[in-house]
mmCIF file of C-alpha atoms in Angstrom:
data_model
loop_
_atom_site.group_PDB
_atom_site.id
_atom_site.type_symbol
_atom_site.label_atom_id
_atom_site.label_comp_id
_atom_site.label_asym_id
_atom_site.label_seq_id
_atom_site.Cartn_x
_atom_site.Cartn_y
_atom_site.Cartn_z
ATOM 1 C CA UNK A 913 0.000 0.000 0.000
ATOM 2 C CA UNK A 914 2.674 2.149 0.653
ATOM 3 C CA UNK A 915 4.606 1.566 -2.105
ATOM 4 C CA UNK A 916 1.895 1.901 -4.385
ATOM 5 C CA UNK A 917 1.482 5.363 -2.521
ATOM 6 C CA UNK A 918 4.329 6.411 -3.876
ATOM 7 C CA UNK A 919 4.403 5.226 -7.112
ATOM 8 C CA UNK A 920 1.620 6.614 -7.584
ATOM 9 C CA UNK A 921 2.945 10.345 -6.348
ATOM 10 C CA UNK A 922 6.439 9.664 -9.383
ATOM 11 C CA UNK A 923 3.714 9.169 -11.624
ATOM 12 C CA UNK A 924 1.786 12.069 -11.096
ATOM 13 C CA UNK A 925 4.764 14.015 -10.657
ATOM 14 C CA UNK A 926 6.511 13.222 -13.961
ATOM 15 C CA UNK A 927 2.870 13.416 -15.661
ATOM 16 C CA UNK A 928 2.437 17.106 -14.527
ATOM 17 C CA UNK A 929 6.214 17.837 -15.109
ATOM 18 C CA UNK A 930 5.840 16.529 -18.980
ATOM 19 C CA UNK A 931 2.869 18.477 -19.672
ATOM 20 C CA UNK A 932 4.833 21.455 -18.070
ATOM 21 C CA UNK A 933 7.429 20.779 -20.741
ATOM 22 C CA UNK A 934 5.324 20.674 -23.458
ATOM 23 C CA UNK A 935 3.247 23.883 -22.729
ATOM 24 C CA UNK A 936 7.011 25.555 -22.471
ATOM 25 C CA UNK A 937 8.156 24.284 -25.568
ATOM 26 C CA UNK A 938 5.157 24.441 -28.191
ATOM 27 C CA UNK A 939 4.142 27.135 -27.015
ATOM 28 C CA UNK A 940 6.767 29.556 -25.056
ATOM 29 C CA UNK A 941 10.099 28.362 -26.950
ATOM 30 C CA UNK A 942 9.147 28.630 -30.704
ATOM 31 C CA UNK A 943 7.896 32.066 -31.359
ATOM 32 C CA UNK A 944 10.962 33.517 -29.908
ATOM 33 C CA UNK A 945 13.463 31.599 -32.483
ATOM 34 C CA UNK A 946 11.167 32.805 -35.071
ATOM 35 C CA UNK A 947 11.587 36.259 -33.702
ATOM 36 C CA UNK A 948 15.485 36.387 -33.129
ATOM 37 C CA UNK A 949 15.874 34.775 -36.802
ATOM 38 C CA UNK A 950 13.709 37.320 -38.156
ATOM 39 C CA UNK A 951 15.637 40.119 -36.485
ATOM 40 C CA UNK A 952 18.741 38.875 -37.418
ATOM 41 C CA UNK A 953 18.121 39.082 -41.057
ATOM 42 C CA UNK A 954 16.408 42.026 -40.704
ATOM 43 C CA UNK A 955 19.100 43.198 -39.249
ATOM 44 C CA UNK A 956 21.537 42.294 -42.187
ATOM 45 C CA UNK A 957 19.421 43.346 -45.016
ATOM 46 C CA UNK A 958 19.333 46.594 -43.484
ATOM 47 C CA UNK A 959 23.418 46.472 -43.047
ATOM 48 C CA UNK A 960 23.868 45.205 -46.794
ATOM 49 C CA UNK A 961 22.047 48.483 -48.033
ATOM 50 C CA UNK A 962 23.152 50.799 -45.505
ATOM 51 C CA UNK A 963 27.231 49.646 -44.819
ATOM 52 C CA UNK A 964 27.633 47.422 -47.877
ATOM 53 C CA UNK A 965 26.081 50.055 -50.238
ATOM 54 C CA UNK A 966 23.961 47.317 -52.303
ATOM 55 C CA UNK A 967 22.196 49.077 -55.266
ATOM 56 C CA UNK A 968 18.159 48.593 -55.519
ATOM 57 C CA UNK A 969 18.956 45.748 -57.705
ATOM 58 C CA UNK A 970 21.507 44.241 -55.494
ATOM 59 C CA UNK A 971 19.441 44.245 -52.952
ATOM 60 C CA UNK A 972 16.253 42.526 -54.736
ATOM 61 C CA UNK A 973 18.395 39.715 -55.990
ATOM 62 C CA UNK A 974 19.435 39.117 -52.326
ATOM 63 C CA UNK A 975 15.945 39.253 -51.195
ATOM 64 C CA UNK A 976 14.840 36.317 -53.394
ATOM 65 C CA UNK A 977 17.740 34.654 -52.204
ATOM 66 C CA UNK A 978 17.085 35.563 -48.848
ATOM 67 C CA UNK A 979 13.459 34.194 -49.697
ATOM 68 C CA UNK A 980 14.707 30.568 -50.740
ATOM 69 C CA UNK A 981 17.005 29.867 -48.236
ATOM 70 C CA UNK A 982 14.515 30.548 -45.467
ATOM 71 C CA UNK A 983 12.523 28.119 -47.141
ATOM 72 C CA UNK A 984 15.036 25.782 -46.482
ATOM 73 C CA UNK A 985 16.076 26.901 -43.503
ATOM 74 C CA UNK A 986 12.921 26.618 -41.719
ATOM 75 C CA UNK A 987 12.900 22.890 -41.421
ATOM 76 C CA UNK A 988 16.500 22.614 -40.768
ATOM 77 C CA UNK A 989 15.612 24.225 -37.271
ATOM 78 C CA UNK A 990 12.627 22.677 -36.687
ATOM 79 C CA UNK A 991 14.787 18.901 -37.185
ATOM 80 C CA UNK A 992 17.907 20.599 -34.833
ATOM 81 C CA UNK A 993 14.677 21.925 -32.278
ATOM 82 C CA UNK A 994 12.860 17.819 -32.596
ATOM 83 C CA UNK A 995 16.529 16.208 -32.224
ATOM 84 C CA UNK A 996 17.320 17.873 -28.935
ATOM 85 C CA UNK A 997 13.577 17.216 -27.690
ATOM 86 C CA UNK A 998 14.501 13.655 -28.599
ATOM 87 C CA UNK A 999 17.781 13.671 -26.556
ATOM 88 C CA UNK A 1000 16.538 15.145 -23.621
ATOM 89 C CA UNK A 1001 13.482 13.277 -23.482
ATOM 90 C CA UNK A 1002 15.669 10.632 -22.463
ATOM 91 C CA UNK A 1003 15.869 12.292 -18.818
ATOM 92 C CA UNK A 1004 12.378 10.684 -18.627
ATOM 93 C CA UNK A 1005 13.855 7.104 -18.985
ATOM 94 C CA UNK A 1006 15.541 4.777 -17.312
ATOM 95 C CA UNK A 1007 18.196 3.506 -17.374
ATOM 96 C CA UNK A 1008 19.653 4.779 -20.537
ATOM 97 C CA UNK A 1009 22.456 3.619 -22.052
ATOM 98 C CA UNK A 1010 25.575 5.787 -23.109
ATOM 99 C CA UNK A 1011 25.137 4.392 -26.863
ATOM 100 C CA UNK A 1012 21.327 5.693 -27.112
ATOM 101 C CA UNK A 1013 22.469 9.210 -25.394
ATOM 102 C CA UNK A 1014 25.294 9.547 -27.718
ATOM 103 C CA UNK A 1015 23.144 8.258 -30.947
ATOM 104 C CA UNK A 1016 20.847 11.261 -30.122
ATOM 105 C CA UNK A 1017 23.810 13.629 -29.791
ATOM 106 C CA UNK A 1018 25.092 12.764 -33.195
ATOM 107 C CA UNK A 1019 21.891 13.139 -35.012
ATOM 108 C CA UNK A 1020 21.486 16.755 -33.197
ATOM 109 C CA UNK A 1021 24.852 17.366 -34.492
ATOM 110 C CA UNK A 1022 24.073 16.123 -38.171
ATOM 111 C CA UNK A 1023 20.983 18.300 -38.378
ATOM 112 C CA UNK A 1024 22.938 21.469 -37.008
ATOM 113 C CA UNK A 1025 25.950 20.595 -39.794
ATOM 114 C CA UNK A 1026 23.196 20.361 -42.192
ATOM 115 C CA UNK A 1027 21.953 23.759 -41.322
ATOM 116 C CA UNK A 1028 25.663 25.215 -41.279
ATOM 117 C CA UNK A 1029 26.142 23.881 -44.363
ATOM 118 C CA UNK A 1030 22.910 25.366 -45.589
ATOM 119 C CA UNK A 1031 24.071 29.091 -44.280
ATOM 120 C CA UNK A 1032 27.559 28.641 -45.805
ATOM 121 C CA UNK A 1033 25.830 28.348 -49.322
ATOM 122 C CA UNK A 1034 23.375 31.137 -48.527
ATOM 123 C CA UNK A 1035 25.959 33.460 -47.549
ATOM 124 C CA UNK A 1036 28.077 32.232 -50.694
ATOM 125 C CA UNK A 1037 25.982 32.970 -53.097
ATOM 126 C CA UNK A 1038 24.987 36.069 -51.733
ATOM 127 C CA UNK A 1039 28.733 37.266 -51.577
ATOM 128 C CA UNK A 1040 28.758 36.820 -55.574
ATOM 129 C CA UNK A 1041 25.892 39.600 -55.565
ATOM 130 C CA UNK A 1042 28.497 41.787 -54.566
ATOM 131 C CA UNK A 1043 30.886 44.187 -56.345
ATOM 132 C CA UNK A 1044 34.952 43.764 -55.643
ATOM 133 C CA UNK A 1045 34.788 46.972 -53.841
ATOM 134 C CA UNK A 1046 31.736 46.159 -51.514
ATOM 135 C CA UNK A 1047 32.886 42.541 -50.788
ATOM 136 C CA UNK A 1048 35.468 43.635 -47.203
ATOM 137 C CA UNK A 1049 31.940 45.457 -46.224
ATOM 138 C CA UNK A 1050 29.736 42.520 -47.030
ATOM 139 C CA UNK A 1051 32.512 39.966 -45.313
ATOM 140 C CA UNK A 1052 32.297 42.168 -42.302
ATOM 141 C CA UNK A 1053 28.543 42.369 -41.993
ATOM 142 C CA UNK A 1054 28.491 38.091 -42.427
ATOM 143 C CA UNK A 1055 31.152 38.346 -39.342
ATOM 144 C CA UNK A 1056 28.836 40.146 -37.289
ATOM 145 C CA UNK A 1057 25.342 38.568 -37.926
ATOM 146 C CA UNK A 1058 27.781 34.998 -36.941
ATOM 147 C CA UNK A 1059 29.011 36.832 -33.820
ATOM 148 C CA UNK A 1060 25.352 37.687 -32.763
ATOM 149 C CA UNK A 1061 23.814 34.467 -33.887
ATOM 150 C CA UNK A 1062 26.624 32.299 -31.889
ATOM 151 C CA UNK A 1063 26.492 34.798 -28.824
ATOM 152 C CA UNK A 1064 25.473 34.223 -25.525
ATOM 153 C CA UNK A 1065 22.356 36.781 -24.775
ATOM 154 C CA UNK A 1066 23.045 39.527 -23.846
ATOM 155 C CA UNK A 1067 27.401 39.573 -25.181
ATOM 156 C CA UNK A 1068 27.563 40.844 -28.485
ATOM 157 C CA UNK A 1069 31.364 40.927 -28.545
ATOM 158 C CA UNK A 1070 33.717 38.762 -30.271
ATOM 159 C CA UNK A 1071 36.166 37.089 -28.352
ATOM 160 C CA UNK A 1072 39.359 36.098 -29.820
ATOM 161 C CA UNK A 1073 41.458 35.092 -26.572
#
């Protein structure tokens, strides 16, 4: 009876603290990685016509590539987001072996190469929009967009020591 007591109370306990987690992720997490995405290449389409100097034209053949990689970009965080749920949805299981932890580590880390990779290409083709003498600007305004995208909040410093 008393055991039952209090398997009963885990139960309830790790019932209430799921549904905790998923009200905090569906709902509270994903708007604001929309948000900081958006503001980020807001941000840097600004920066390309303002500090790069891109000409009207310049600047509409960026936004339709802008346009397709977010298309593909989209789902690339949405796999990196569903591969970390995965991995730490394993704190709900036991016992769990090393081998499944570090299978669902190097899936996150596939998906996030994947969505490097992605970037890389973006920001590659985007450079070629560019004119010889606007290419240091551009290369600077890629640095800092990285820099704020790989910061910790609230540092928006690079840190080379």
């Amino acid at each position: 009876s008393k055991k039952n007591k209090s398997l009963i109370s885990i139960i309830i306990f790790l019932l209430i603290t799921n549904l905790a987690m998923l009200i905090f992720f569906v709902f509270l997490n994903e708007p604001a990685s929309k948000e900081s995405l958006n503001e980020n290449q807001g941000r840097f389409s600004k920066s390309l016509q303002k500090d790069v100097g891109f000409t009207e034209e310049q600047f509409d053949q960026y936004q339709v590539l802008r346009k397709a990689n977010l298309e593909k970009v989209r789902p690339l965080f949405n796999d990196v987001r569903n591969a970390k749920f995965s991995l730490y949805d394993l704190l709900y299981t036991e016992p769990v072996s090393d081998s499944v932890i570090n299978s669902r580590a190097a899936l996150i880390g596939m998906k996030q190469q994947q969505l490097d990779i992605q970037m890389f290409k973006h920001f590659e083709r985007a450079r070629k929009i560019c004119t010889q003498g606007q290419l240091p600007k551009f290369d600077t305004a890629v640095k800092k967009l990285i820099i704020r995208m790989t910061s910790r909040p609230g540092k928006s410093s690079h840190d080379n020591g």
